[in-house]
Amino acid sequence: MAFSPTCGLVRMVPSTFSRAIVMDTAGERPKVEAATRQHQEYVAHLRAAGVAIRVLESGGPDSCFVEDQALIFGGVAILLRVGHPQRRDEGELVHQALREVMPTLSLPEGTVDGGDVLSVRQTLFVGRSSRTNELGIRTLRALVEPLGAEVVEVPVEFAGVLHLKSAASFLDETTVLVAEQTLDRRVFERHANVVVVPREENYAANTLTIGSRTLVPAGYPRTASKIEALGFEPVVLPMSEFQKADGALTCLSLLW
Ligand code: CIR
């Protein structure tokens, strides 16, 4: 079944975005104005796909990466405790907005970043990473199993990426893109057909498919062609400024 969300939440790019947390501290800092333009284009595409998007005001430097603050499963929002202490305060506004529109549960202890949770049907693949810890995964499991979810833990610590979803995304319920030489793809092979994203295009493993259209970051033609050959329509979006801050397409929204 295609993912066809009707509602979503994003957060404006903060004026402090150039101070976002980065893995490569020697790399180029993201630029606020360019990021704002890229964000506007992203939101326009979601709206064109029929998603009613609410735009929240910005908070801390990383606050546009709303995906990390919550997880939506079976019509319930799980309000998360993110792993980086500098990002904890960002949760409040996002959680409040979700409380207004759906039932919620809160992660009481441990840490889980939404970027580490990849869901397909009833399965939640949860990356154990520098942000998502063992206690967080155990606590999340206890919250979502009664809702019918199966949690599959995926080691991410040594994959060379920030989050599980930095290296994998589903195109549909049976097809998953996985970045080469990152995750152990056998975890996914039990559930779906794995399409490998070549090493030099690894960033493009994070895509966002709504219906039959797949948002793909600009600059990764081999991956865009693979996606097209699989029967999806690639929609190419500039993401350079978010990439500098280790963020990708899914990170910028919560959709349901
Ligand atoms: C961070 O380090 O937390 C942000 N600069 C990037 C968060 C990206 N979020 C995501 O992949 N879900």
Short mmCIF file of C-alpha atoms and ligand atoms in Angstrom, two decimals:
data_model
loop_
_atom_site.label_atom_id
_atom_site.label_comp_id
_atom_site.label_asym_id
_atom_site.label_seq_id
_atom_site.Cartn_x
_atom_site.Cartn_y
_atom_site.Cartn_z
CA MET A 1 0.00 0.00 0.00
CA ALA A 2 1.35 3.44 -0.91
CA PHE A 3 2.17 5.94 1.81
CA SER A 4 -0.36 8.73 1.31
CA PRO A 5 -0.33 11.04 4.32
CA THR A 6 -2.96 13.78 4.56
CA CYS A 7 -1.40 15.86 7.34
CA GLY A 8 2.06 16.94 8.37
CA LEU A 9 4.17 19.18 10.53
CA VAL A 10 7.32 21.10 9.66
CA ARG A 11 9.28 23.79 11.46
CA MET A 12 10.78 26.92 9.94
CA VAL A 13 14.51 27.09 9.39
CA PRO A 14 15.92 28.95 12.42
CA SER A 15 18.03 32.09 11.98
CA THR A 16 20.69 30.21 14.01
CA PHE A 17 20.79 27.26 11.56
CA SER A 18 24.45 27.87 10.72
CA ARG A 19 25.18 26.71 14.28
CA ALA A 20 23.41 23.35 13.80
CA ILE A 21 25.19 20.27 15.16
CA VAL A 22 27.46 18.68 12.55
CA MET A 23 29.46 15.44 12.47
CA ASP A 24 32.20 16.96 10.32
CA THR A 25 33.21 20.01 12.30
CA ALA A 26 35.77 20.97 9.64
CA GLY A 27 33.08 21.05 6.92
CA GLU A 28 31.24 24.03 5.45
CA ARG A 29 28.51 25.47 7.71
CA PRO A 30 24.93 25.54 6.39
CA LYS A 31 23.63 28.88 5.09
CA VAL A 32 20.34 30.13 6.49
CA GLU A 33 18.99 31.89 3.39
CA ALA A 34 19.68 29.02 1.02
CA ALA A 35 18.28 26.55 3.55
CA THR A 36 15.12 28.63 3.85
CA ARG A 37 14.62 28.52 0.07
CA GLN A 38 15.22 24.77 -0.01
CA HIS A 39 12.78 24.32 2.86
CA GLN A 40 10.11 26.35 1.05
CA GLU A 41 10.51 24.15 -2.00
CA TYR A 42 10.22 21.04 0.16
CA VAL A 43 7.01 22.27 1.80
CA ALA A 44 5.58 23.25 -1.60
CA HIS A 45 6.12 19.69 -2.82
CA LEU A 46 4.44 18.18 0.21
CA ARG A 47 1.47 20.49 -0.27
CA ALA A 48 1.32 19.69 -3.98
CA ALA A 49 1.14 16.03 -2.99
CA GLY A 50 -2.06 16.83 -1.07
CA VAL A 51 -0.60 16.98 2.44
CA ALA A 52 -2.02 19.70 4.73
CA ILE A 53 1.16 21.07 6.29
CA ARG A 54 1.28 23.06 9.51
CA VAL A 55 4.41 25.18 9.80
CA LEU A 56 5.62 25.74 13.35
CA GLU A 57 7.91 28.57 14.32
CA SER A 58 11.56 27.68 14.76
CA GLY A 59 13.38 26.94 18.00
CA GLY A 60 17.02 25.96 18.50
CA PRO A 61 19.58 25.65 15.66
CA ASP A 62 18.48 22.09 14.71
CA SER A 63 14.76 22.57 15.27
CA CYS A 64 13.79 22.26 11.58
CA PHE A 65 14.65 18.55 11.88
CA VAL A 66 11.24 17.77 13.42
CA GLU A 67 11.36 14.08 12.57
CA ASP A 68 13.63 13.42 15.53
CA GLN A 69 11.13 14.61 18.13
CA ALA A 70 8.32 12.10 17.57
CA LEU A 71 7.22 8.94 15.87
CA ILE A 72 3.72 8.31 14.59
CA PHE A 73 2.48 4.75 14.62
CA GLY A 74 -1.06 3.47 14.29
CA GLY A 75 -2.61 6.89 14.76
CA VAL A 76 -0.66 7.51 17.98
CA ALA A 77 2.24 9.93 18.36
CA ILE A 78 5.10 8.68 20.50
CA LEU A 79 6.75 11.78 21.90
CA LEU A 80 10.47 11.05 22.04
CA ARG A 81 13.44 12.11 24.18
CA VAL A 82 16.20 12.89 21.71
CA GLY A 83 19.79 11.84 22.34
CA HIS A 84 21.60 15.15 22.01
CA PRO A 85 21.10 17.30 25.13
CA GLN A 86 21.28 20.48 23.03
CA ARG A 87 18.14 19.36 21.16
CA ARG A 88 15.88 18.43 24.12
CA ASP A 89 14.08 21.79 24.36
CA GLU A 90 13.02 21.55 20.72
CA GLY A 91 10.58 18.80 21.65
CA GLU A 92 8.10 20.92 23.56
CA LEU A 93 6.46 22.80 20.69
CA VAL A 94 6.36 19.76 18.40
CA HIS A 95 4.86 17.60 21.15
CA GLN A 96 2.25 20.24 21.95
CA ALA A 97 1.22 20.47 18.30
CA LEU A 98 0.84 16.67 18.12
CA ARG A 99 -1.16 16.54 21.38
CA GLU A 100 -3.67 18.89 19.75
CA VAL A 101 -4.42 16.47 16.93
CA MET A 102 -3.94 12.86 18.05
CA PRO A 103 -3.50 10.60 21.07
CA THR A 104 0.05 10.58 22.39
CA LEU A 105 2.37 8.49 24.54
CA SER A 106 5.68 9.74 25.91
CA LEU A 107 9.01 7.96 26.10
CA PRO A 108 9.67 8.16 29.84
CA GLU A 109 13.36 7.24 29.85
CA GLY A 110 16.27 6.45 27.60
CA THR A 111 16.79 8.28 24.33
CA VAL A 112 15.42 7.72 20.83
CA ASP A 113 15.78 10.06 17.83
CA GLY A 114 13.00 9.75 15.27
CA GLY A 115 15.69 9.60 12.58
CA ASP A 116 16.54 6.17 13.96
CA VAL A 117 13.05 4.78 13.48
CA LEU A 118 12.16 3.39 10.07
CA SER A 119 8.67 1.97 9.93
CA VAL A 120 7.03 -0.28 7.40
CA ARG A 121 3.65 -1.91 8.01
CA GLN A 122 3.76 -3.14 11.62
CA THR A 123 7.57 -3.28 11.79
CA LEU A 124 9.67 -0.56 13.36
CA PHE A 125 13.37 -0.86 12.57
CA VAL A 126 15.12 1.06 15.32
CA GLY A 127 18.75 2.05 14.95
CA ARG A 128 21.01 1.87 17.97
CA SER A 129 23.20 4.88 17.36
CA SER A 130 25.11 7.65 19.06
CA ARG A 131 21.66 9.20 19.75
CA THR A 132 19.38 6.21 20.38
CA ASN A 133 20.42 4.04 23.32
CA GLU A 134 19.56 0.59 24.62
CA LEU A 135 17.26 1.90 27.35
CA GLY A 136 15.44 4.04 24.80
CA ILE A 137 14.86 1.07 22.51
CA ARG A 138 13.64 -1.10 25.39
CA THR A 139 11.30 1.63 26.58
CA LEU A 140 10.01 2.28 23.07
CA ARG A 141 9.38 -1.44 22.59
CA ALA A 142 7.23 -1.50 25.74
CA LEU A 143 5.19 1.44 24.42
CA VAL A 144 4.60 0.24 20.87
CA GLU A 145 4.24 -3.53 21.20
CA PRO A 146 0.79 -3.16 22.80
CA LEU A 147 -0.13 -1.13 19.68
CA GLY A 148 0.80 -4.12 17.52
CA ALA A 149 4.29 -3.08 16.45
CA GLU A 150 7.28 -5.37 16.13
CA VAL A 151 10.59 -3.67 16.98
CA VAL A 152 13.71 -4.80 15.14
CA GLU A 153 16.95 -3.34 16.48
CA VAL A 154 19.57 -2.35 13.89
CA PRO A 155 23.16 -1.51 14.87
CA VAL A 156 24.10 1.93 13.50
CA GLU A 157 27.03 2.94 15.76
CA PHE A 158 29.64 1.72 13.30
CA ALA A 159 27.81 2.48 10.05
CA GLY A 160 29.48 5.88 9.63
CA VAL A 161 26.15 7.72 9.55
CA LEU A 162 24.20 9.74 12.13
CA HIS A 163 20.89 7.89 12.06
CA LEU A 164 19.40 4.69 10.69
CA LYS A 165 17.41 6.71 8.18
CA SER A 166 20.57 8.47 6.99
CA ALA A 167 21.30 5.15 5.28
CA ALA A 168 17.92 3.59 4.46
CA SER A 169 14.40 4.43 3.33
CA PHE A 170 11.45 2.46 1.98
CA LEU A 171 10.06 3.27 -1.47
CA ASP A 172 7.03 1.12 -0.76
CA GLU A 173 6.23 -1.68 1.66
CA THR A 174 8.44 -4.17 -0.15
CA THR A 175 11.33 -2.10 -1.48
CA VAL A 176 14.01 -0.50 0.65
CA LEU A 177 17.00 1.60 -0.41
CA VAL A 178 20.13 0.92 1.65
CA ALA A 179 23.40 2.85 1.36
CA GLU A 180 26.33 0.67 0.36
CA GLN A 181 28.86 -0.26 3.07
CA THR A 182 26.81 1.14 5.92
CA LEU A 183 24.13 -1.05 7.55
CA ASP A 184 23.97 -4.84 7.59
CA ARG A 185 21.43 -5.26 4.81
CA ARG A 186 20.48 -8.78 5.93
CA VAL A 187 18.30 -7.10 8.58
CA PHE A 188 16.09 -5.80 5.78
CA GLU A 189 16.32 -8.75 3.41
CA ARG A 190 13.94 -10.73 5.61
CA HIS A 191 11.28 -8.06 5.08
CA ALA A 192 11.84 -6.44 1.69
CA ASN A 193 13.80 -6.27 -1.55
CA VAL A 194 16.97 -4.33 -0.88
CA VAL A 195 18.15 -1.84 -3.52
CA VAL A 196 21.73 -0.80 -2.86
CA VAL A 197 22.63 2.88 -3.25
CA PRO A 198 26.20 3.15 -4.54
CA ARG A 199 28.76 4.42 -2.06
CA GLU A 200 29.38 7.74 -3.83
CA GLU A 201 25.62 8.45 -3.72
CA ASN A 202 25.02 7.29 -0.14
CA TYR A 203 23.25 10.50 0.88
CA ALA A 204 20.48 9.64 -1.61
CA ALA A 205 19.50 6.55 0.41
CA ASN A 206 17.20 8.87 2.37
CA THR A 207 14.20 9.50 0.12
CA LEU A 208 10.57 10.30 0.80
CA THR A 209 7.89 8.57 -1.25
CA ILE A 210 4.34 9.86 -1.22
CA GLY A 211 2.07 7.83 -3.47
CA SER A 212 4.14 7.05 -6.56
CA ARG A 213 6.36 10.15 -6.40
CA THR A 214 9.70 9.96 -4.62
CA LEU A 215 11.53 13.01 -3.35
CA VAL A 216 15.25 12.53 -4.02
CA PRO A 217 18.07 14.95 -3.13
CA ALA A 218 19.62 16.75 -6.11
CA GLY A 219 23.01 15.56 -7.35
CA TYR A 220 22.51 11.78 -7.24
CA PRO A 221 21.54 10.76 -10.79
CA ARG A 222 22.28 7.04 -10.50
CA THR A 223 19.94 6.67 -7.57
CA ALA A 224 17.26 8.79 -9.26
CA SER A 225 17.49 6.50 -12.33
CA LYS A 226 17.25 3.37 -10.20
CA ILE A 227 14.16 4.75 -8.52
CA GLU A 228 12.61 5.57 -11.90
CA ALA A 229 13.39 2.08 -13.20
CA LEU A 230 11.52 0.68 -10.18
CA GLY A 231 8.38 2.52 -11.32
CA PHE A 232 8.49 5.60 -9.09
CA GLU A 233 8.62 9.17 -10.32
CA PRO A 234 11.70 10.88 -8.86
CA VAL A 235 11.20 14.51 -7.83
CA VAL A 236 14.60 16.08 -7.34
CA LEU A 237 14.99 18.65 -4.58
CA PRO A 238 18.04 20.73 -3.57
CA MET A 239 19.10 19.68 -0.07
CA SER A 240 22.69 20.91 0.14
CA GLU A 241 22.26 23.09 3.24
CA PHE A 242 20.50 20.38 5.25
CA GLN A 243 23.09 17.84 4.14
CA LYS A 244 25.82 20.04 5.64
CA ALA A 245 24.01 19.61 8.98
CA ASP A 246 23.61 15.82 8.54
CA GLY A 247 19.90 16.16 7.80
CA ALA A 248 18.00 14.65 4.89
CA LEU A 249 14.56 14.65 3.30
CA THR A 250 12.64 12.67 5.93
CA CYS A 251 14.16 14.71 8.80
CA LEU A 252 12.26 17.84 7.84
CA SER A 253 8.71 16.63 8.47
CA LEU A 254 6.36 14.47 10.48
CA LEU A 255 3.63 13.05 8.25
CA TRP A 256 0.49 11.06 8.97
C1 CIR B 1 21.66 16.66 14.50
O1 CIR B 1 22.87 16.41 14.58
O2 CIR B 1 20.87 16.27 15.35
C2 CIR B 1 21.16 17.48 13.35
N1 CIR B 1 22.19 18.36 12.91
C3 CIR B 1 20.70 16.60 12.21
C4 CIR B 1 19.47 15.82 12.51
C5 CIR B 1 18.99 15.08 11.32
N2 CIR B 1 17.80 14.41 11.60
C6 CIR B 1 17.46 13.25 11.06
O3 CIR B 1 18.26 12.62 10.37
N3 CIR B 1 16.31 12.74 11.39
#
